């Protein structure tokens, strides 16, 4: 769990700087995929899924 959280932080930080510098390439796509993969194996996966479901269900009511 500790390794997973640190990898999420590492990939998140790398993705933040890649997006901020507008250097979108294969490397940033790999970083984003790695960030999502490791984020899905943390405790944040449940709330993220619930938030996404709530947003998708709220869209038709706008």
Coordinates of N, CA and C in Angstrom, one line a residue, residues 7-58:
X7 N 3.8 5.7 -5.6 CA 3.8 5.7 -7.0 C 2.7 6.6 -7.6
X8 N 1.6 6.7 -6.9 CA 0.5 7.6 -7.3 C 1.0 9.0 -7.2
X9 N 1.7 9.3 -6.1 CA 2.2 10.7 -5.9 C 3.2 11.0 -7.0
X10 N 4.1 10.0 -7.3 CA 5.2 10.2 -8.3 C 4.6 10.5 -9.7
X11 N 3.6 9.6 -10.1 CA 3.0 9.7 -11.4 C 2.2 11.0 -11.5
X12 N 1.5 11.3 -10.4 CA 0.7 12.5 -10.4 C 1.5 13.8 -10.5
X13 N 2.6 13.8 -9.8 CA 3.6 15.0 -10.0 C 4.1 15.0 -11.4
X14 N 4.6 13.9 -11.9 CA 5.1 13.9 -13.3 C 4.0 14.3 -14.3
X15 N 2.8 13.8 -14.1 CA 1.7 14.2 -15.0 C 1.4 15.7 -14.9
X16 N 1.4 16.2 -13.7 CA 1.2 17.7 -13.5 C 2.2 18.5 -14.3
X17 N 3.5 18.2 -14.2 CA 4.5 18.9 -14.9 C 4.5 18.7 -16.4
X18 N 4.1 17.5 -16.8 CA 4.0 17.3 -18.3 C 2.9 18.1 -18.9
X19 N 1.7 18.1 -18.2 CA 0.6 18.9 -18.7 C 0.9 20.4 -18.6
X20 N 1.5 20.8 -17.6 CA 1.8 22.2 -17.4 C 2.8 22.7 -18.5
X21 N 3.8 21.9 -18.9 CA 4.8 22.3 -19.9 C 4.3 22.1 -21.3
X22 N 3.1 21.6 -21.5 CA 2.5 21.3 -22.8 C 3.4 20.3 -23.6
X23 N 4.0 19.4 -23.0 CA 4.8 18.4 -23.7 C 4.1 17.1 -23.8
X24 N 3.0 17.1 -24.6 CA 2.2 15.9 -24.7 C 2.8 15.0 -25.8
X25 N 3.2 13.8 -25.4 CA 3.8 12.9 -26.3 C 3.5 11.5 -25.8
X26 N 4.2 10.5 -26.3 CA 4.0 9.1 -25.8 C 4.4 9.0 -24.4
X27 N 5.4 9.7 -23.9 CA 5.9 9.6 -22.6 C 4.8 10.1 -21.6
X28 N 4.1 11.2 -22.0 CA 3.1 11.7 -21.1 C 1.8 10.8 -21.1
X29 N 1.6 10.1 -22.2 CA 0.5 9.2 -22.3 C 0.8 8.0 -21.4
X30 N 2.0 7.5 -21.4 CA 2.5 6.4 -20.5 C 2.4 6.8 -19.0
X31 N 2.8 8.1 -18.7 CA 2.7 8.6 -17.4 C 1.2 8.6 -16.9
X32 N 0.4 9.1 -17.8 CA -1.1 9.2 -17.4 C -1.7 7.8 -17.2
X33 N -1.3 6.9 -18.0 CA -1.8 5.5 -17.8 C -1.3 4.9 -16.5
X34 N 0.0 5.1 -16.3 CA 0.6 4.6 -15.0 C -0.1 5.2 -13.8
X35 N -0.3 6.5 -13.9 CA -1.0 7.2 -12.8 C -2.4 6.6 -12.5
X36 N -3.1 6.4 -13.6 CA -4.5 5.9 -13.4 C -4.4 4.4 -12.9
X37 N -3.5 3.7 -13.4 CA -3.3 2.3 -12.9 C -3.1 2.2 -11.4
X38 N -2.1 3.0 -11.0 CA -1.7 2.9 -9.5 C -2.8 3.6 -8.7
X39 N -3.5 4.6 -9.2 CA -4.5 5.3 -8.4 C -5.7 4.3 -8.2
X40 N -6.0 3.5 -9.2 CA -7.1 2.5 -9.1 C -6.9 1.5 -8.0
X41 N -5.6 1.3 -7.6 CA -5.4 0.3 -6.6 C -5.2 0.9 -5.2
X42 N -5.6 2.2 -5.0 CA -5.6 2.8 -3.7 C -7.0 2.9 -3.2
X43 N -7.2 3.4 -2.0 CA -8.5 3.6 -1.4 C -9.3 4.7 -2.1
X44 N -8.6 5.5 -3.0 CA -9.3 6.6 -3.6 C -10.2 6.1 -4.8
X45 N -10.1 4.8 -5.2 CA -10.8 4.3 -6.3 C -12.3 4.3 -6.1
X46 N -12.8 3.9 -4.9 CA -14.2 3.9 -4.6 C -14.8 5.3 -4.8
X47 N -14.3 6.3 -4.0 CA -14.9 7.7 -4.2 C -14.8 8.3 -5.6
X48 N -13.7 8.0 -6.3 CA -13.6 8.5 -7.7 C -14.7 7.9 -8.5
X49 N -14.9 6.5 -8.4 CA -16.0 5.9 -9.1 C -17.4 6.5 -8.8
X50 N -17.6 6.7 -7.5 CA -18.9 7.3 -7.1 C -19.1 8.7 -7.6
X51 N -18.0 9.5 -7.6 CA -18.1 10.9 -8.1 C -18.4 10.9 -9.6
X52 N -17.7 10.0 -10.3 CA -17.9 9.9 -11.8 C -19.3 9.5 -12.1
X53 N -19.8 8.5 -11.4 CA -21.2 8.0 -11.6 C -22.2 9.1 -11.3
X54 N -22.0 9.9 -10.2 CA -22.9 11.0 -9.9 C -22.9 12.1 -10.9
X55 N -21.7 12.4 -11.5 CA -21.6 13.4 -12.5 C -22.3 13.0 -13.8
X56 N -22.1 11.7 -14.2 CA -22.8 11.2 -15.4 C -24.3 11.1 -15.2
X57 N -24.8 10.8 -14.1 CA -26.2 10.8 -13.8 C -26.8 12.2 -13.7
X58 N -26.0 13.2 -13.3 CA -26.5 14.5 -13.2 C -26.5 15.3 -14.6

